[in-house]
PDB file of C-alpha atoms in Angstrom:
ATOM      1  CA  UNK J  91    -193.101 -32.904 -30.027  1.00 64.00           C
ATOM      2  CA  UNK J  92    -192.139 -31.087 -33.219  1.00 83.00           C
ATOM      3  CA  UNK J  93    -195.188 -29.645 -34.952  1.00 89.00           C
ATOM      4  CA  UNK J  94    -193.378 -29.869 -38.302  1.00 91.00           C
ATOM      5  CA  UNK J  95    -193.643 -33.648 -38.000  1.00 93.00           C
ATOM      6  CA  UNK J  96    -197.340 -33.416 -37.195  1.00 94.00           C
ATOM      7  CA  UNK J  97    -198.041 -31.089 -40.133  1.00 93.00           C
ATOM      8  CA  UNK J  98    -196.142 -33.435 -42.442  1.00 95.00           C
ATOM      9  CA  UNK J  99    -198.313 -36.290 -41.161  1.00 96.00           C
ATOM     10  CA  UNK J 100    -201.601 -34.425 -41.725  1.00 95.00           C
ATOM     11  CA  UNK J 101    -200.645 -33.021 -45.132  1.00 94.00           C
ATOM     12  CA  UNK J 102    -199.422 -36.396 -46.417  1.00 96.00           C
ATOM     13  CA  UNK J 103    -202.633 -38.055 -45.271  1.00 95.00           C
ATOM     14  CA  UNK J 104    -204.722 -35.389 -47.010  1.00 92.00           C
ATOM     15  CA  UNK J 105    -202.728 -35.358 -50.247  1.00 92.00           C
ATOM     16  CA  UNK J 106    -202.064 -39.105 -50.405  1.00 93.00           C
ATOM     17  CA  UNK J 107    -198.426 -38.728 -51.408  1.00 93.00           C
ATOM     18  CA  UNK J 108    -195.141 -37.451 -50.018  1.00 94.00           C
ATOM     19  CA  UNK J 109    -194.447 -35.312 -53.106  1.00 93.00           C
ATOM     20  CA  UNK J 110    -197.814 -33.540 -52.954  1.00 93.00           C
ATOM     21  CA  UNK J 111    -197.342 -32.877 -49.242  1.00 93.00           C
ATOM     22  CA  UNK J 112    -193.846 -31.544 -49.900  1.00 92.00           C
ATOM     23  CA  UNK J 113    -195.135 -29.187 -52.595  1.00 91.00           C
ATOM     24  CA  UNK J 114    -197.851 -27.923 -50.263  1.00 88.00           C
ATOM     25  CA  UNK J 115    -195.607 -27.349 -47.249  1.00 90.00           C
ATOM     26  CA  UNK J 116    -192.541 -26.105 -49.107  1.00 88.00           C
ATOM     27  CA  UNK J 117    -190.289 -29.037 -48.235  1.00 92.00           C
ATOM     28  CA  UNK J 118    -188.442 -31.573 -50.349  1.00 93.00           C
ATOM     29  CA  UNK J 119    -190.008 -35.060 -50.560  1.00 92.00           C
ATOM     30  CA  UNK J 120    -186.985 -36.410 -48.706  1.00 93.00           C
ATOM     31  CA  UNK J 121    -187.566 -33.992 -45.834  1.00 92.00           C
ATOM     32  CA  UNK J 122    -191.240 -34.980 -45.569  1.00 94.00           C
ATOM     33  CA  UNK J 123    -190.300 -38.669 -45.478  1.00 94.00           C
ATOM     34  CA  UNK J 124    -187.768 -37.981 -42.732  1.00 94.00           C
ATOM     35  CA  UNK J 125    -190.311 -36.035 -40.680  1.00 95.00           C
ATOM     36  CA  UNK J 126    -192.871 -38.837 -40.933  1.00 95.00           C
ATOM     37  CA  UNK J 127    -190.327 -41.527 -40.093  1.00 95.00           C
ATOM     38  CA  UNK J 128    -189.152 -39.515 -37.094  1.00 94.00           C
ATOM     39  CA  UNK J 129    -192.739 -39.109 -35.891  1.00 94.00           C
ATOM     40  CA  UNK J 130    -193.409 -42.843 -36.224  1.00 95.00           C
ATOM     41  CA  UNK J 131    -190.273 -43.597 -34.190  1.00 94.00           C
ATOM     42  CA  UNK J 132    -191.257 -41.038 -31.573  1.00 94.00           C
ATOM     43  CA  UNK J 133    -194.760 -42.476 -31.202  1.00 94.00           C
ATOM     44  CA  UNK J 134    -193.743 -46.099 -31.600  1.00 94.00           C
ATOM     45  CA  UNK J 135    -196.437 -46.856 -34.184  1.00 96.00           C
ATOM     46  CA  UNK J 136    -196.691 -47.064 -37.974  1.00 96.00           C
ATOM     47  CA  UNK J 137    -198.836 -44.248 -39.339  1.00 96.00           C
ATOM     48  CA  UNK J 138    -198.777 -45.032 -43.064  1.00 95.00           C
ATOM     49  CA  UNK J 139    -198.890 -47.977 -45.414  1.00 94.00           C
ATOM     50  CA  UNK J 140    -196.393 -47.147 -48.141  1.00 92.00           C
ATOM     51  CA  UNK J 141    -196.731 -48.323 -51.731  1.00 90.00           C
ATOM     52  CA  UNK J 142    -195.996 -47.166 -55.275  1.00 86.00           C
ATOM     53  CA  UNK J 143    -199.563 -45.837 -55.411  1.00 85.00           C
ATOM     54  CA  UNK J 144    -198.923 -43.481 -52.505  1.00 89.00           C
ATOM     55  CA  UNK J 145    -199.366 -43.188 -48.769  1.00 94.00           C
ATOM     56  CA  UNK J 146    -202.420 -44.585 -46.989  1.00 93.00           C
ATOM     57  CA  UNK J 147    -203.164 -44.242 -43.288  1.00 96.00           C
ATOM     58  CA  UNK J 148    -202.974 -47.336 -41.115  1.00 96.00           C
ATOM     59  CA  UNK J 149    -205.698 -47.983 -38.538  1.00 95.00           C
ATOM     60  CA  UNK J 150    -203.428 -46.383 -35.936  1.00 95.00           C
ATOM     61  CA  UNK J 151    -202.877 -43.401 -38.216  1.00 94.00           C
ATOM     62  CA  UNK J 152    -206.618 -42.886 -38.616  1.00 94.00           C
ATOM     63  CA  UNK J 153    -207.067 -43.015 -34.844  1.00 94.00           C
ATOM     64  CA  UNK J 154    -204.326 -40.431 -34.343  1.00 95.00           C
ATOM     65  CA  UNK J 155    -205.603 -37.963 -36.939  1.00 94.00           C
ATOM     66  CA  UNK J 156    -208.320 -36.178 -34.867  1.00 93.00           C
ATOM     67  CA  UNK J 157    -205.909 -35.733 -31.944  1.00 93.00           C
ATOM     68  CA  UNK J 158    -203.175 -34.343 -34.169  1.00 94.00           C
ATOM     69  CA  UNK J 159    -205.584 -31.923 -35.839  1.00 92.00           C
ATOM     70  CA  UNK J 160    -206.778 -30.717 -32.432  1.00 91.00           C
ATOM     71  CA  UNK J 161    -203.157 -30.252 -31.310  1.00 91.00           C
ATOM     72  CA  UNK J 162    -202.310 -28.187 -34.389  1.00 91.00           C
ATOM     73  CA  UNK J 163    -205.466 -26.119 -33.992  1.00 87.00           C
ATOM     74  CA  UNK J 164    -204.365 -25.129 -30.504  1.00 86.00           C
ATOM     75  CA  UNK J 165    -200.946 -24.170 -31.844  1.00 85.00           C
ATOM     76  CA  UNK J 166    -202.572 -21.999 -34.507  1.00 82.00           C
ATOM     77  CA  UNK J 167    -204.646 -20.341 -31.791  1.00 79.00           C
ATOM     78  CA  UNK J 168    -201.508 -19.439 -29.821  1.00 80.00           C
ATOM     79  CA  UNK J 169    -199.949 -17.777 -32.857  1.00 77.00           C
ATOM     80  CA  UNK J 170    -203.207 -16.018 -33.700  1.00 74.00           C
ATOM     81  CA  UNK J 171    -203.512 -14.565 -30.206  1.00 73.00           C
ATOM     82  CA  UNK J 172    -199.867 -13.517 -30.180  1.00 73.00           C
ATOM     83  CA  UNK J 173    -200.316 -11.828 -33.550  1.00 68.00           C
ATOM     84  CA  UNK J 174    -203.418 -10.013 -32.298  1.00 66.00           C
ATOM     85  CA  UNK J 175    -201.491  -8.740 -29.294  1.00 57.00           C
ATOM     86  CA  UNK J 176    -198.938  -7.310 -31.703  1.00 57.00           C
ATOM     87  CA  UNK J 177    -201.699  -5.773 -33.791  1.00 52.00           C
ATOM     88  CA  UNK J 178    -201.026  -8.079 -36.768  1.00 43.00           C
ATOM     89  CA  UNK J 179    -203.583 -10.851 -37.310  1.00 64.00           C
ATOM     90  CA  UNK J 180    -202.568 -14.027 -39.070  1.00 68.00           C
ATOM     91  CA  UNK J 181    -203.523 -17.681 -38.968  1.00 75.00           C
ATOM     92  CA  UNK J 182    -205.662 -20.301 -40.676  1.00 81.00           C
ATOM     93  CA  UNK J 183    -209.410 -20.807 -40.862  1.00 89.00           C
ATOM     94  CA  UNK J 184    -211.209 -23.821 -42.314  1.00 93.00           C
ATOM     95  CA  UNK J 185    -214.956 -23.711 -42.934  1.00 95.00           C
ATOM     96  CA  UNK J 186    -217.124 -26.720 -43.793  1.00 95.00           C
ATOM     97  CA  UNK J 187    -220.430 -26.109 -45.530  1.00 94.00           C
ATOM     98  CA  UNK J 188    -222.784 -27.044 -48.360  1.00 91.00           C
ATOM     99  CA  UNK J 189    -221.980 -26.097 -51.970  1.00 89.00           C
ATOM    100  CA  UNK J 190    -225.161 -23.969 -52.007  1.00 88.00           C
ATOM    101  CA  UNK J 191    -223.980 -21.870 -49.051  1.00 92.00           C
ATOM    102  CA  UNK J 192    -220.445 -21.597 -50.449  1.00 91.00           C
ATOM    103  CA  UNK J 193    -221.876 -20.302 -53.740  1.00 89.00           C
ATOM    104  CA  UNK J 194    -224.367 -17.769 -52.333  1.00 90.00           C
ATOM    105  CA  UNK J 195    -224.082 -15.706 -49.149  1.00 92.00           C
ATOM    106  CA  UNK J 196    -220.848 -17.093 -47.663  1.00 94.00           C
ATOM    107  CA  UNK J 197    -218.523 -15.339 -50.198  1.00 95.00           C
ATOM    108  CA  UNK J 198    -219.903 -11.952 -49.129  1.00 95.00           C
ATOM    109  CA  UNK J 199    -218.956 -12.714 -45.523  1.00 96.00           C
ATOM    110  CA  UNK J 200    -215.502 -13.917 -46.595  1.00 96.00           C
ATOM    111  CA  UNK J 201    -214.932 -10.651 -48.469  1.00 95.00           C
ATOM    112  CA  UNK J 202    -215.887  -8.577 -45.425  1.00 94.00           C
ATOM    113  CA  UNK J 203    -213.643 -10.690 -43.231  1.00 93.00           C
ATOM    114  CA  UNK J 204    -210.649 -10.484 -45.581  1.00 92.00           C
ATOM    115  CA  UNK J 205    -210.942  -6.704 -45.710  1.00 91.00           C
ATOM    116  CA  UNK J 206    -210.398  -6.588 -41.944  1.00 87.00           C
ATOM    117  CA  UNK J 207    -208.078  -9.590 -41.571  1.00 87.00           C
ATOM    118  CA  UNK J 208    -206.100 -10.033 -44.795  1.00 88.00           C
ATOM    119  CA  UNK J 209    -203.495 -12.203 -43.081  1.00 83.00           C
ATOM    120  CA  UNK J 210    -205.903 -15.066 -42.378  1.00 87.00           C
ATOM    121  CA  UNK J 211    -205.737 -17.982 -44.825  1.00 87.00           C
ATOM    122  CA  UNK J 212    -209.231 -19.392 -45.491  1.00 92.00           C
ATOM    123  CA  UNK J 213    -210.147 -22.837 -46.815  1.00 92.00           C
ATOM    124  CA  UNK J 214    -213.709 -23.846 -47.737  1.00 93.00           C
ATOM    125  CA  UNK J 215    -214.661 -27.525 -47.531  1.00 92.00           C
ATOM    126  CA  UNK J 216    -217.831 -28.065 -49.571  1.00 91.00           C
ATOM    127  CA  UNK J 217    -219.752 -31.278 -49.099  1.00 89.00           C
ATOM    128  CA  UNK J 218    -223.067 -32.904 -48.217  1.00 86.00           C
ATOM    129  CA  UNK J 219    -224.385 -32.595 -44.668  1.00 87.00           C
ATOM    130  CA  UNK J 220    -223.094 -35.903 -43.302  1.00 85.00           C
ATOM    131  CA  UNK J 221    -219.594 -35.057 -44.546  1.00 89.00           C
ATOM    132  CA  UNK J 222    -219.782 -31.501 -43.195  1.00 90.00           C
ATOM    133  CA  UNK J 223    -220.615 -32.917 -39.759  1.00 88.00           C
ATOM    134  CA  UNK J 224    -217.790 -35.454 -40.090  1.00 87.00           C
ATOM    135  CA  UNK J 225    -215.245 -32.743 -40.976  1.00 87.00           C
ATOM    136  CA  UNK J 226    -216.390 -30.736 -37.979  1.00 86.00           C
ATOM    137  CA  UNK J 227    -216.307 -33.653 -35.539  1.00 84.00           C
ATOM    138  CA  UNK J 228    -212.824 -34.673 -36.708  1.00 85.00           C
ATOM    139  CA  UNK J 229    -211.466 -31.159 -36.036  1.00 84.00           C
ATOM    140  CA  UNK J 230    -210.875 -30.675 -39.761  1.00 87.00           C
ATOM    141  CA  UNK J 231    -213.001 -27.505 -39.740  1.00 91.00           C
ATOM    142  CA  UNK J 232    -213.140 -24.575 -37.320  1.00 91.00           C
ATOM    143  CA  UNK J 233    -216.703 -23.607 -38.240  1.00 94.00           C
ATOM    144  CA  UNK J 234    -219.550 -25.368 -40.022  1.00 94.00           C
ATOM    145  CA  UNK J 235    -222.433 -23.696 -41.831  1.00 95.00           C
ATOM    146  CA  UNK J 236    -225.305 -26.169 -42.053  1.00 92.00           C
ATOM    147  CA  UNK J 237    -228.894 -26.923 -41.131  1.00 89.00           C
ATOM    148  CA  UNK J 238    -229.600 -28.011 -37.568  1.00 81.00           C
ATOM    149  CA  UNK J 239    -230.586 -31.569 -36.724  1.00 73.00           C
ATOM    150  CA  UNK J 240    -230.786 -33.671 -33.561  1.00 70.00           C
ATOM    151  CA  UNK J 241    -228.561 -34.794 -31.965  1.00 69.00           C
ATOM    152  CA  UNK J 242    -225.962 -32.063 -32.392  1.00 71.00           C
ATOM    153  CA  UNK J 243    -223.711 -31.633 -29.330  1.00 75.00           C
ATOM    154  CA  UNK J 244    -222.145 -28.338 -30.391  1.00 82.00           C
ATOM    155  CA  UNK J 245    -222.944 -24.665 -30.214  1.00 87.00           C
ATOM    156  CA  UNK J 246    -225.212 -23.580 -33.068  1.00 89.00           C
ATOM    157  CA  UNK J 247    -226.583 -20.142 -33.938  1.00 93.00           C
ATOM    158  CA  UNK J 248    -229.448 -19.823 -36.460  1.00 93.00           C
ATOM    159  CA  UNK J 249    -228.760 -17.349 -39.263  1.00 94.00           C
ATOM    160  CA  UNK J 250    -231.307 -17.508 -42.072  1.00 92.00           C
ATOM    161  CA  UNK J 251    -234.061 -19.616 -43.594  1.00 92.00           C
ATOM    162  CA  UNK J 252    -234.499 -21.055 -47.068  1.00 92.00           C
ATOM    163  CA  UNK J 253    -237.803 -22.342 -48.409  1.00 95.00           C
ATOM    164  CA  UNK J 254    -237.976 -25.902 -49.670  1.00 96.00           C
ATOM    165  CA  UNK J 255    -239.420 -26.033 -53.176  1.00 97.00           C
ATOM    166  CA  UNK J 256    -240.439 -28.626 -55.723  1.00 97.00           C
ATOM    167  CA  UNK J 257    -238.503 -28.692 -58.990  1.00 97.00           C
ATOM    168  CA  UNK J 258    -240.482 -30.256 -61.837  1.00 97.00           C
ATOM    169  CA  UNK J 259    -240.014 -30.598 -65.622  1.00 96.00           C
ATOM    170  CA  UNK J 260    -241.607 -27.976 -67.863  1.00 95.00           C
ATOM    171  CA  UNK J 261    -244.202 -30.467 -69.107  1.00 95.00           C
ATOM    172  CA  UNK J 262    -245.174 -31.688 -65.622  1.00 96.00           C
ATOM    173  CA  UNK J 263    -248.908 -31.912 -64.919  1.00 96.00           C
ATOM    174  CA  UNK J 264    -248.542 -29.278 -62.153  1.00 97.00           C
ATOM    175  CA  UNK J 265    -246.145 -26.965 -63.986  1.00 96.00           C
ATOM    176  CA  UNK J 266    -248.794 -24.220 -64.150  1.00 96.00           C
ATOM    177  CA  UNK J 267    -249.999 -24.655 -60.572  1.00 97.00           C
ATOM    178  CA  UNK J 268    -249.446 -22.117 -57.800  1.00 97.00           C
ATOM    179  CA  UNK J 269    -247.930 -24.710 -55.481  1.00 97.00           C
ATOM    180  CA  UNK J 270    -246.959 -28.375 -55.258  1.00 98.00           C
ATOM    181  CA  UNK J 271    -248.825 -30.549 -52.719  1.00 97.00           C
ATOM    182  CA  UNK J 272    -246.233 -32.644 -50.895  1.00 97.00           C
ATOM    183  CA  UNK J 273    -248.271 -35.822 -51.373  1.00 96.00           C
ATOM    184  CA  UNK J 274    -248.054 -35.414 -55.166  1.00 96.00           C
ATOM    185  CA  UNK J 275    -244.405 -36.486 -55.201  1.00 96.00           C
ATOM    186  CA  UNK J 276    -245.599 -40.036 -54.527  1.00 95.00           C
ATOM    187  CA  UNK J 277    -246.992 -40.021 -58.081  1.00 95.00           C
ATOM    188  CA  UNK J 278    -243.616 -39.137 -59.646  1.00 96.00           C
ATOM    189  CA  UNK J 279    -240.184 -40.664 -59.909  1.00 96.00           C
ATOM    190  CA  UNK J 280    -238.293 -38.908 -57.120  1.00 97.00           C
ATOM    191  CA  UNK J 281    -234.767 -37.467 -57.351  1.00 97.00           C
ATOM    192  CA  UNK J 282    -232.630 -36.619 -54.333  1.00 95.00           C
ATOM    193  CA  UNK J 283    -229.147 -35.206 -53.776  1.00 89.00           C
ATOM    194  CA  UNK J 284    -226.614 -36.120 -51.070  1.00 87.00           C
ATOM    195  CA  UNK J 285    -226.689 -39.695 -52.392  1.00 87.00           C
ATOM    196  CA  UNK J 286    -230.272 -39.928 -51.160  1.00 83.00           C
ATOM    197  CA  UNK J 287    -229.371 -38.761 -47.646  1.00 84.00           C
ATOM    198  CA  UNK J 288    -230.992 -35.320 -47.627  1.00 88.00           C
ATOM    199  CA  UNK J 289    -231.925 -35.326 -43.940  1.00 86.00           C
ATOM    200  CA  UNK J 290    -234.194 -32.280 -44.085  1.00 89.00           C
ATOM    201  CA  UNK J 291    -236.075 -33.593 -47.136  1.00 93.00           C
ATOM    202  CA  UNK J 292    -236.627 -36.986 -45.516  1.00 92.00           C
ATOM    203  CA  UNK J 293    -237.890 -35.225 -42.404  1.00 91.00           C
ATOM    204  CA  UNK J 294    -240.469 -33.337 -44.474  1.00 94.00           C
ATOM    205  CA  UNK J 295    -241.560 -36.509 -46.265  1.00 95.00           C
ATOM    206  CA  UNK J 296    -241.796 -38.585 -43.087  1.00 94.00           C
ATOM    207  CA  UNK J 297    -243.671 -35.849 -41.236  1.00 93.00           C
ATOM    208  CA  UNK J 298    -246.133 -35.686 -44.138  1.00 94.00           C
ATOM    209  CA  UNK J 299    -246.504 -39.469 -44.297  1.00 95.00           C
ATOM    210  CA  UNK J 300    -245.395 -39.487 -47.934  1.00 94.00           C
ATOM    211  CA  UNK J 301    -243.125 -42.186 -49.351  1.00 93.00           C
ATOM    212  CA  UNK J 302    -242.130 -41.439 -52.966  1.00 94.00           C
ATOM    213  CA  UNK J 303    -240.217 -43.935 -55.067  1.00 91.00           C
ATOM    214  CA  UNK J 304    -236.598 -42.791 -55.018  1.00 94.00           C
ATOM    215  CA  UNK J 305    -235.417 -43.476 -58.565  1.00 96.00           C
ATOM    216  CA  UNK J 306    -232.283 -41.319 -58.823  1.00 96.00           C
ATOM    217  CA  UNK J 307    -229.701 -40.090 -56.314  1.00 95.00           C
ATOM    218  CA  UNK J 308    -227.021 -37.496 -57.010  1.00 93.00           C
ATOM    219  CA  UNK J 309    -224.269 -35.737 -55.111  1.00 88.00           C
ATOM    220  CA  UNK J 310    -225.448 -32.133 -55.351  1.00 86.00           C
ATOM    221  CA  UNK J 311    -228.254 -29.863 -56.488  1.00 90.00           C
ATOM    222  CA  UNK J 312    -226.936 -29.028 -59.991  1.00 91.00           C
ATOM    223  CA  UNK J 313    -226.925 -32.724 -60.912  1.00 93.00           C
ATOM    224  CA  UNK J 314    -230.350 -33.178 -59.334  1.00 95.00           C
ATOM    225  CA  UNK J 315    -231.863 -30.301 -61.306  1.00 95.00           C
ATOM    226  CA  UNK J 316    -230.184 -31.451 -64.516  1.00 96.00           C
ATOM    227  CA  UNK J 317    -232.113 -34.725 -64.208  1.00 97.00           C
ATOM    228  CA  UNK J 318    -235.320 -32.794 -63.547  1.00 97.00           C
ATOM    229  CA  UNK J 319    -234.727 -30.707 -66.682  1.00 95.00           C
ATOM    230  CA  UNK J 320    -234.470 -33.926 -68.691  1.00 96.00           C
ATOM    231  CA  UNK J 321    -237.924 -34.930 -67.492  1.00 95.00           C
ATOM    232  CA  UNK J 322    -236.686 -37.802 -65.347  1.00 96.00           C
ATOM    233  CA  UNK J 323    -238.579 -36.905 -62.199  1.00 96.00           C
ATOM    234  CA  UNK J 324    -239.397 -34.449 -59.435  1.00 97.00           C
ATOM    235  CA  UNK J 325    -237.125 -33.180 -56.662  1.00 97.00           C
ATOM    236  CA  UNK J 326    -237.496 -31.240 -53.428  1.00 97.00           C
ATOM    237  CA  UNK J 327    -234.577 -28.835 -52.914  1.00 95.00           C
ATOM    238  CA  UNK J 328    -233.889 -25.790 -50.788  1.00 91.00           C
ATOM    239  CA  UNK J 329    -234.496 -22.571 -52.687  1.00 92.00           C
ATOM    240  CA  UNK J 330    -231.012 -21.282 -51.911  1.00 89.00           C
ATOM    241  CA  UNK J 331    -229.340 -24.099 -53.828  1.00 88.00           C
ATOM    242  CA  UNK J 332    -231.663 -23.746 -56.823  1.00 90.00           C
ATOM    243  CA  UNK J 333    -231.616 -19.988 -57.303  1.00 86.00           C
ATOM    244  CA  UNK J 334    -229.245 -20.056 -60.293  1.00 84.00           C
ATOM    245  CA  UNK J 335    -231.282 -22.716 -62.138  1.00 82.00           C
ATOM    246  CA  UNK J 336    -234.282 -21.224 -63.910  1.00 83.00           C
ATOM    247  CA  UNK J 337    -234.368 -22.620 -67.457  1.00 87.00           C
ATOM    248  CA  UNK J 338    -236.183 -25.740 -68.660  1.00 91.00           C
ATOM    249  CA  UNK J 339    -237.723 -26.529 -65.284  1.00 95.00           C
ATOM    250  CA  UNK J 340    -240.399 -25.105 -62.998  1.00 97.00           C
ATOM    251  CA  UNK J 341    -239.920 -24.275 -59.318  1.00 97.00           C
ATOM    252  CA  UNK J 342    -242.998 -24.368 -57.090  1.00 97.00           C
ATOM    253  CA  UNK J 343    -243.501 -23.684 -53.365  1.00 97.00           C
ATOM    254  CA  UNK J 344    -244.585 -26.710 -51.377  1.00 97.00           C
ATOM    255  CA  UNK J 345    -248.075 -27.069 -49.952  1.00 96.00           C
ATOM    256  CA  UNK J 346    -248.000 -26.817 -46.997  1.00 96.00           C
ATOM    257  CA  UNK J 347    -244.938 -24.506 -47.025  1.00 96.00           C
ATOM    258  CA  UNK J 348    -241.657 -25.891 -45.690  1.00 95.00           C
ATOM    259  CA  UNK J 349    -238.337 -24.258 -44.855  1.00 94.00           C
ATOM    260  CA  UNK J 350    -234.828 -25.093 -43.653  1.00 92.00           C
ATOM    261  CA  UNK J 351    -232.959 -23.029 -41.069  1.00 92.00           C
ATOM    262  CA  UNK J 352    -229.271 -22.531 -41.788  1.00 93.00           C
ATOM    263  CA  UNK J 353    -226.870 -21.672 -39.006  1.00 94.00           C
ATOM    264  CA  UNK J 354    -223.252 -21.722 -37.900  1.00 95.00           C
ATOM    265  CA  UNK J 355    -221.835 -24.429 -35.635  1.00 92.00           C
ATOM    266  CA  UNK J 356    -218.745 -24.229 -33.448  1.00 89.00           C
ATOM    267  CA  UNK J 357    -217.369 -26.400 -30.616  1.00 82.00           C
ATOM    268  CA  UNK J 358    -217.519 -23.642 -27.955  1.00 73.00           C
ATOM    269  CA  UNK J 359    -216.318 -20.058 -27.798  1.00 71.00           C
ATOM    270  CA  UNK J 360    -213.645 -21.093 -25.314  1.00 71.00           C
ATOM    271  CA  UNK J 361    -212.187 -23.635 -27.747  1.00 75.00           C
ATOM    272  CA  UNK J 362    -212.415 -21.488 -30.870  1.00 79.00           C
ATOM    273  CA  UNK J 363    -209.315 -20.049 -32.493  1.00 79.00           C
ATOM    274  CA  UNK J 364    -209.006 -16.285 -32.660  1.00 79.00           C
ATOM    275  CA  UNK J 365    -209.633 -16.368 -36.417  1.00 84.00           C
ATOM    276  CA  UNK J 366    -212.793 -18.442 -35.962  1.00 88.00           C
ATOM    277  CA  UNK J 367    -214.145 -16.042 -33.346  1.00 86.00           C
ATOM    278  CA  UNK J 368    -213.507 -13.077 -35.629  1.00 88.00           C
ATOM    279  CA  UNK J 369    -215.242 -14.832 -38.531  1.00 92.00           C
ATOM    280  CA  UNK J 370    -218.210 -15.710 -36.313  1.00 93.00           C
ATOM    281  CA  UNK J 371    -218.509 -12.054 -35.286  1.00 92.00           C
ATOM    282  CA  UNK J 372    -218.322 -10.993 -38.935  1.00 93.00           C
ATOM    283  CA  UNK J 373    -221.029 -13.521 -39.832  1.00 96.00           C
ATOM    284  CA  UNK J 374    -223.414 -12.317 -37.134  1.00 95.00           C
ATOM    285  CA  UNK J 375    -222.858  -8.685 -38.138  1.00 94.00           C
ATOM    286  CA  UNK J 376    -223.575  -9.557 -41.781  1.00 93.00           C
ATOM    287  CA  UNK J 377    -226.942 -11.132 -40.990  1.00 92.00           C
ATOM    288  CA  UNK J 378    -227.880  -8.402 -38.521  1.00 90.00           C
ATOM    289  CA  UNK J 379    -227.365  -5.785 -41.237  1.00 85.00           C
ATOM    290  CA  UNK J 380    -229.150  -7.950 -43.796  1.00 80.00           C
ATOM    291  CA  UNK J 381    -232.193  -8.262 -41.541  1.00 72.00           C
ATOM    292  CA  UNK J 382    -232.141  -4.532 -40.786  1.00 66.00           C
ATOM    293  CA  UNK J 383    -231.705  -4.979 -37.035  1.00 57.00           C
TER     294      UNK J 383
END
């Protein structure tokens, strides 16, 4: 099976059009169309619904996607190993994580990694936790940096902790307090990111027996804190994601204190690409030095 056909399939599905896939892969649109048609004939199924609006995966195409990604990942691993044997490292690495991680300590690790392995192409997929897990499960990402939660049938190494804090408007009744009792959020309009699916925040609330009225949901922390700054409510966020937001709001530690453990997930060391293993090693070294071990 020609991998060029498989890459044309994946890229067209991701970009939504033949032209965009052609631009990305360095082919002509006609060549991409021919590769996809040839793949459909080879497999005996229709992979795309074609229209003037673009290319959309059929049900069969969606079913095939995880298998094709896994196949291409193995091919990349072969080339990576061969390159390492020659003393020249190249390949691809895709990392799924939260926007807060991508904007804070992850870039420092990427810089260290690129200094040692400049031939590796890196892509960061930033999203909410449920999407990060989805990208990882669908073989769209080699590594995932996220908080642990059950069930999680993959390898996971804890790296660092981030305190969960309350973000309140400047004129909030507890703005001058030393801490924010968790139960107090039940007296405020509550704001939550991840479209209201912040798993770690819900776990804290449920464990505390507190059920605030969820008035606003957002995609990410900046939008959440922007609503807080406007006096629209209170939010619980991890301190890492809120560290760049200090004006026109007050950040308070929770009472009792709460924290989230961030770590790195991978399928297994045996199934990892060479580039992913190198990045994992670089990550562990970074946090060992940071902790002074």
